[in-house]
Coordinates of C-alpha atoms and ligand atoms in Angstrom, one line a residue:
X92 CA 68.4 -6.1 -51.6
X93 CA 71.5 -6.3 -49.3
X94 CA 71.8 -3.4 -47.3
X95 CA 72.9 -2.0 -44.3
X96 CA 72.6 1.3 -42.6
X97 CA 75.9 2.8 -40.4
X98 CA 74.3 5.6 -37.9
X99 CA 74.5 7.4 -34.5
X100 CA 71.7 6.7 -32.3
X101 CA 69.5 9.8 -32.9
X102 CA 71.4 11.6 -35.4
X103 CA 68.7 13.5 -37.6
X104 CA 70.2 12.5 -40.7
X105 CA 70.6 9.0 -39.9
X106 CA 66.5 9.3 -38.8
X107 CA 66.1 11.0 -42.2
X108 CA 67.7 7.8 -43.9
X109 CA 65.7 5.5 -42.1
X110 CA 62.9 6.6 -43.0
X111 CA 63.7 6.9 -46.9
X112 CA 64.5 3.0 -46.7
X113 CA 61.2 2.2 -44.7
X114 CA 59.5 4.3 -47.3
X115 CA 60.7 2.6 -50.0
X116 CA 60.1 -0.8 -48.4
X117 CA 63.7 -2.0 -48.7
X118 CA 65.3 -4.1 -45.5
X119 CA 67.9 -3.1 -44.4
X120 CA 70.3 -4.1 -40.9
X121 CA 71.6 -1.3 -39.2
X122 CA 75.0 -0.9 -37.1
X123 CA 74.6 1.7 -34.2
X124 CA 77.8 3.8 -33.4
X125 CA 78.9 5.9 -31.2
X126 CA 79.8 9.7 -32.1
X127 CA 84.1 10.3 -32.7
X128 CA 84.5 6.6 -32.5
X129 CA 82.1 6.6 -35.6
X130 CA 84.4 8.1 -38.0
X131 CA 87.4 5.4 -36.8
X132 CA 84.5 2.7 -37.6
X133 CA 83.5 4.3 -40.8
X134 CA 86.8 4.4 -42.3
X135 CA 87.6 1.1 -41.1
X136 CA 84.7 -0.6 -43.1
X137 CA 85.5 1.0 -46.4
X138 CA 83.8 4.2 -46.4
X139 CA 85.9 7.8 -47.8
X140 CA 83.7 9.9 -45.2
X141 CA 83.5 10.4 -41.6
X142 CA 79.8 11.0 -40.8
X143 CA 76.7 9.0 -40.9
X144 CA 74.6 8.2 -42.4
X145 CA 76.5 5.8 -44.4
X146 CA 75.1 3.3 -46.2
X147 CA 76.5 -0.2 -48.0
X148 CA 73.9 -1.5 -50.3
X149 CA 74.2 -4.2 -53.3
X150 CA 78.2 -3.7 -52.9
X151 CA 78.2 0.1 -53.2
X152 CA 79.1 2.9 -50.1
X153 CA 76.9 6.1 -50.3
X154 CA 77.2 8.6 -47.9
X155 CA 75.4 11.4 -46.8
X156 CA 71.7 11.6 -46.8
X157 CA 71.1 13.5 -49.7
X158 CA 73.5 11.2 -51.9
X159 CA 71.6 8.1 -50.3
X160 CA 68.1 9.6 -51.4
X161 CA 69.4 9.1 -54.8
X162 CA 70.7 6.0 -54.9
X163 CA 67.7 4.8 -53.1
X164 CA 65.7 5.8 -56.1
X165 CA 68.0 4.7 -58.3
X166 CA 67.8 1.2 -57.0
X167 CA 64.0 1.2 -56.3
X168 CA 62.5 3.7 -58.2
X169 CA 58.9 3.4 -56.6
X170 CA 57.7 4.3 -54.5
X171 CA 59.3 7.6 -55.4
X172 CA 61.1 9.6 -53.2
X173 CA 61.4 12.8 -55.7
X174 CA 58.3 14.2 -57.7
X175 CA 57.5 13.6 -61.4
X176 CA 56.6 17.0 -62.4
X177 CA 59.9 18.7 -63.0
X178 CA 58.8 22.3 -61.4
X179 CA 57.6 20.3 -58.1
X180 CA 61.0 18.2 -58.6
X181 CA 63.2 21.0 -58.4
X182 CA 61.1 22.7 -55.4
X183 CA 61.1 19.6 -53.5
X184 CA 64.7 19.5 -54.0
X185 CA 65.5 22.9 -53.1
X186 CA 63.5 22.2 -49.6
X187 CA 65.9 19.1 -49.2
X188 CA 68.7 21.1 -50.2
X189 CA 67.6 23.7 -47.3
X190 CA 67.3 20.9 -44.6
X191 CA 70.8 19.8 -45.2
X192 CA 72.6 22.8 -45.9
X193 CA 71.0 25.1 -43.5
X194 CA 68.6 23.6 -41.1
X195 CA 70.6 20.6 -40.0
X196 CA 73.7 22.1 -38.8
X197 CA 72.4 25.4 -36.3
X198 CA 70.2 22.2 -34.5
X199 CA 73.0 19.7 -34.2
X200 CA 75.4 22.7 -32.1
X201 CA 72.3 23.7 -30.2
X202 CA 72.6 19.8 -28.8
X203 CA 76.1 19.5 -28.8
X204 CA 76.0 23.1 -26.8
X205 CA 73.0 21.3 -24.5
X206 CA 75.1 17.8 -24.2
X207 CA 78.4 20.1 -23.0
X208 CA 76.0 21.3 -19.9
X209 CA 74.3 18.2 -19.1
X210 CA 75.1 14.4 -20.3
X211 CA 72.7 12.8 -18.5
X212 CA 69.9 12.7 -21.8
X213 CA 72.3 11.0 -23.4
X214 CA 70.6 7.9 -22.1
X215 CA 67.6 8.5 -23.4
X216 CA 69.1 9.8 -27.0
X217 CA 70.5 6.5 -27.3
X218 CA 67.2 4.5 -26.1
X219 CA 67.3 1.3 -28.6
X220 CA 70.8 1.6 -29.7
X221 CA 73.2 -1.3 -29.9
X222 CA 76.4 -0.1 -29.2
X223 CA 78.6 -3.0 -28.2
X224 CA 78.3 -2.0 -25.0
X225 CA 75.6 -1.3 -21.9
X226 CA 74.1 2.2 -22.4
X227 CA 74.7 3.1 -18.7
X228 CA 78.5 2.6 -18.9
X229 CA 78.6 4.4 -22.6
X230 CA 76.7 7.5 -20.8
X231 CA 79.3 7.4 -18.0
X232 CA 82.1 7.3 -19.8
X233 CA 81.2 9.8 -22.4
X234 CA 82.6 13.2 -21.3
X235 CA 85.5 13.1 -23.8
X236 CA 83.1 11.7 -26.6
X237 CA 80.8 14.9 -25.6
X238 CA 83.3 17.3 -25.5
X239 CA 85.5 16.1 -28.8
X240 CA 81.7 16.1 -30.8
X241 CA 80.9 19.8 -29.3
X242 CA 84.3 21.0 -30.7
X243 CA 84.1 18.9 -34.0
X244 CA 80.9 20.3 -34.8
X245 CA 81.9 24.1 -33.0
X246 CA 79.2 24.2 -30.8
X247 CA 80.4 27.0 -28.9
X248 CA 78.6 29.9 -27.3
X249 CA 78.7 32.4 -29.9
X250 CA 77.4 29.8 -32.8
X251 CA 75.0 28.8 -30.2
X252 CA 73.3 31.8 -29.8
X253 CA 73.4 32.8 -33.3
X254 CA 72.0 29.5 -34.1
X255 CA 68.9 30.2 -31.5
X256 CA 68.8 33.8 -33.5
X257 CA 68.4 31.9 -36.8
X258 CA 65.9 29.8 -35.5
X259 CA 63.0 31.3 -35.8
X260 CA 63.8 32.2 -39.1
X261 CA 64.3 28.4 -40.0
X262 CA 61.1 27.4 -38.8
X263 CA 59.4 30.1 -40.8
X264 CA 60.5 28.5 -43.9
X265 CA 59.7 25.5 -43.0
X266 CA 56.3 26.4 -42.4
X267 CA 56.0 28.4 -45.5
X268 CA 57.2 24.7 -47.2
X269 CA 54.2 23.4 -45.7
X270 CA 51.2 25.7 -46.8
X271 CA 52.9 25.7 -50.1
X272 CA 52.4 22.3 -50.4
X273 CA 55.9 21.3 -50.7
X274 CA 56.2 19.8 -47.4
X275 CA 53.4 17.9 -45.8
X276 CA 51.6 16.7 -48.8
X277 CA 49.6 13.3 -49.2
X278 CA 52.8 11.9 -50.3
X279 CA 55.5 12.1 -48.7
X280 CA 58.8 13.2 -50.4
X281 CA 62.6 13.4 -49.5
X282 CA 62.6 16.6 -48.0
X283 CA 59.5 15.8 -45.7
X284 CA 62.3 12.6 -44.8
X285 CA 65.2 15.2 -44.3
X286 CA 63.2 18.0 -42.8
X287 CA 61.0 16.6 -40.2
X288 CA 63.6 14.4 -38.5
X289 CA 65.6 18.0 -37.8
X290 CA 62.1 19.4 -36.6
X291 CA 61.6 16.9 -34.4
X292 CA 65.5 16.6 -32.8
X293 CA 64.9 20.3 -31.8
X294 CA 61.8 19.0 -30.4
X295 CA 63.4 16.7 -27.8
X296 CA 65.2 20.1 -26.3
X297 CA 62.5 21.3 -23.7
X298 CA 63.9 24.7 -24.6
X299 CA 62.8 24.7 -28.4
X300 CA 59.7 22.6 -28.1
X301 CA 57.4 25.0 -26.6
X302 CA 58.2 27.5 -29.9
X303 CA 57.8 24.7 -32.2
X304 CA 55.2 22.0 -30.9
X305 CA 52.0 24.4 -32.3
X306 CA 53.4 25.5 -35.8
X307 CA 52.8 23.5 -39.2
X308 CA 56.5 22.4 -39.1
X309 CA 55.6 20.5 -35.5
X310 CA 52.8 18.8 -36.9
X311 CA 54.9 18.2 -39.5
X312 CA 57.7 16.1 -37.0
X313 CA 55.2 14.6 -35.3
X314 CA 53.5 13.0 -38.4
X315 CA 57.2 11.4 -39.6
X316 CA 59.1 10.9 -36.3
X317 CA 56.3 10.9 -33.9
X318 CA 58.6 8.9 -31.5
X319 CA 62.1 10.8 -31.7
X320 CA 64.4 9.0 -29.1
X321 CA 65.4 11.6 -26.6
X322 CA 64.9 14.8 -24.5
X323 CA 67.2 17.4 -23.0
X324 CA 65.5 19.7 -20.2
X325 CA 65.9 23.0 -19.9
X326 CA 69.7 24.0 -20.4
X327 CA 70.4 27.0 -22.2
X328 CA 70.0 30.1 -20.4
X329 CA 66.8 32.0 -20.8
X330 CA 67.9 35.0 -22.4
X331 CA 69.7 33.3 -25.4
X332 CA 66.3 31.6 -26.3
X333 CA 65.2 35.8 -26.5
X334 CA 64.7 35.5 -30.5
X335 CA 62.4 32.9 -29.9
X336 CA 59.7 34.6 -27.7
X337 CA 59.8 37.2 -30.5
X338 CA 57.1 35.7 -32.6
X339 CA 54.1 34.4 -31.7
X340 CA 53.5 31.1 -33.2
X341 CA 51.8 30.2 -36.7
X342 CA 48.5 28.7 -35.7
Ligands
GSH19 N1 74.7 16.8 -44.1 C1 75.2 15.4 -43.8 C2 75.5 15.4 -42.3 C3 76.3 14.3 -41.8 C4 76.7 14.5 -40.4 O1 77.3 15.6 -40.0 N2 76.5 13.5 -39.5 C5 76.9 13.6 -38.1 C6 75.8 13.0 -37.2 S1 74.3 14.0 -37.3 C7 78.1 12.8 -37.9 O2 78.4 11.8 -38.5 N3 79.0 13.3 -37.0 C8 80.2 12.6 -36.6 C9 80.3 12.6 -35.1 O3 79.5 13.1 -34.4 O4 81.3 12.1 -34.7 C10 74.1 14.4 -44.1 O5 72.9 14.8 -44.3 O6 74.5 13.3 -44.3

């Protein structure tokens, strides 16, 4: 099978991908790209969208992870990525549908918000990447890339701190997905793929980690993306991270 895999270095989609494609044992080449300057790239090899992940595979463009998932399975139907039994299908789905619509999004801004502060981890979020260009100069030279991305995806203070208010609220569902058996079973489905890479993005900000790292949806990250490129130290200030000190932590 010809494919290859368009992402940005770290993206949690573009994770989510990857790991579909490992899991369903199809190669695959893969063209790292930079954030703004992706969409420029995107458009110019063919694809209708702007964001990653973005896939060509046997001729065809699919974009966005959700839409991959499904071609994947279309094209190689085993090892499945979706369950048989239609009333674990359509809660598995609704778990995906969850990590894309609603848990994605609040943890990209929180980064975006992080990156605004300090660029310097953005070195070590692109650890690996090829990006036509050394990493060191890239990281230099990336205070418009930063600021453009923060404003695409409006990660500005108030969505920032609404986002750390959600949070907790987020990672309760996930770890009600888990002792329900619809996240974190034997095998592993395509909202374990899309959930966990989002899990364990937040866990590379040294803010989040300690409220996440001892919950069923951190085990959960660190059983699919045990090695998530990147970590952001302390950035956001201490009182916006309130709403996560509220809870104590699922054992
Ligand atoms: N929900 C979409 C999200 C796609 C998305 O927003 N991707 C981001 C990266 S995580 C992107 O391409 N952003 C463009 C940019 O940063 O310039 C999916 O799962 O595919």
């Amino acid at each position: 099978m010809n494919a290859r895999l368009y992402v940005i270095p770290a993206s949690h989609p573009s994770i989510a991908v990857q790991l579909m494609l490992e899991h369903k044992g199809i190669p695959y080449k893969r063209t790292d790209l930079l954030p703004v300057i992706s969409k420029g790239v995107l458009r110019a090899v063919g694809f209708p969208g702007i964001t990653v992940p973005a896939l060509k595979i046997e001729g065809d463009k699919v974009q966005g992870s959700r839409q991959i998932a499904r071609e994947l399975e279309r094209l190689r139907p085993e090892p499945p990525l979706f369950p048989a039994d239609p009333e674990q299908r359509k809660a598995v789905e609704e778990a995906e549908r969850f990590g894309d619509e609603e848990l994605q999004h609040p943890i990209r801004q929180i980064l975006w918000w992080g990156m605004k502060k300090d660029r310097s981890p953005l070195r070590g979020y692109s650890e690996g990447a090829r990006i036509g260009m050394p990493i060191g100069l890239a990281v230099k030279t990336a205070a418009p890339i930063v600021a453009l991305s923060a404003r695409f995806n409006e990660a500005d203070d108030e969505n920032t701190r609404r986002d750390l208010e959600l949070l907790p609220g987020l990672l309760d569902k996930v770890d009600a997905y888990v002792a329900s058996g619809v996240l974190g079973g034997e095998r592993p489905n395509v909202a374990d793929f899309q959930i966990a890479p989002s899990i364990g993005l937040a866990m590379t900000l040294d803010d989040l980690r300690p409220a996440i790292e001892n919950r069923p949806a951190g085990e959960l990250a660190r059983r699919f993306v045990p090695n998530y490129p990147g970590k952001m130290p302390p950035v956001l200030p201490p009182e916006w991270l309130a709403p996560l000190r509220g809870k104590p932590a699922a054992a």
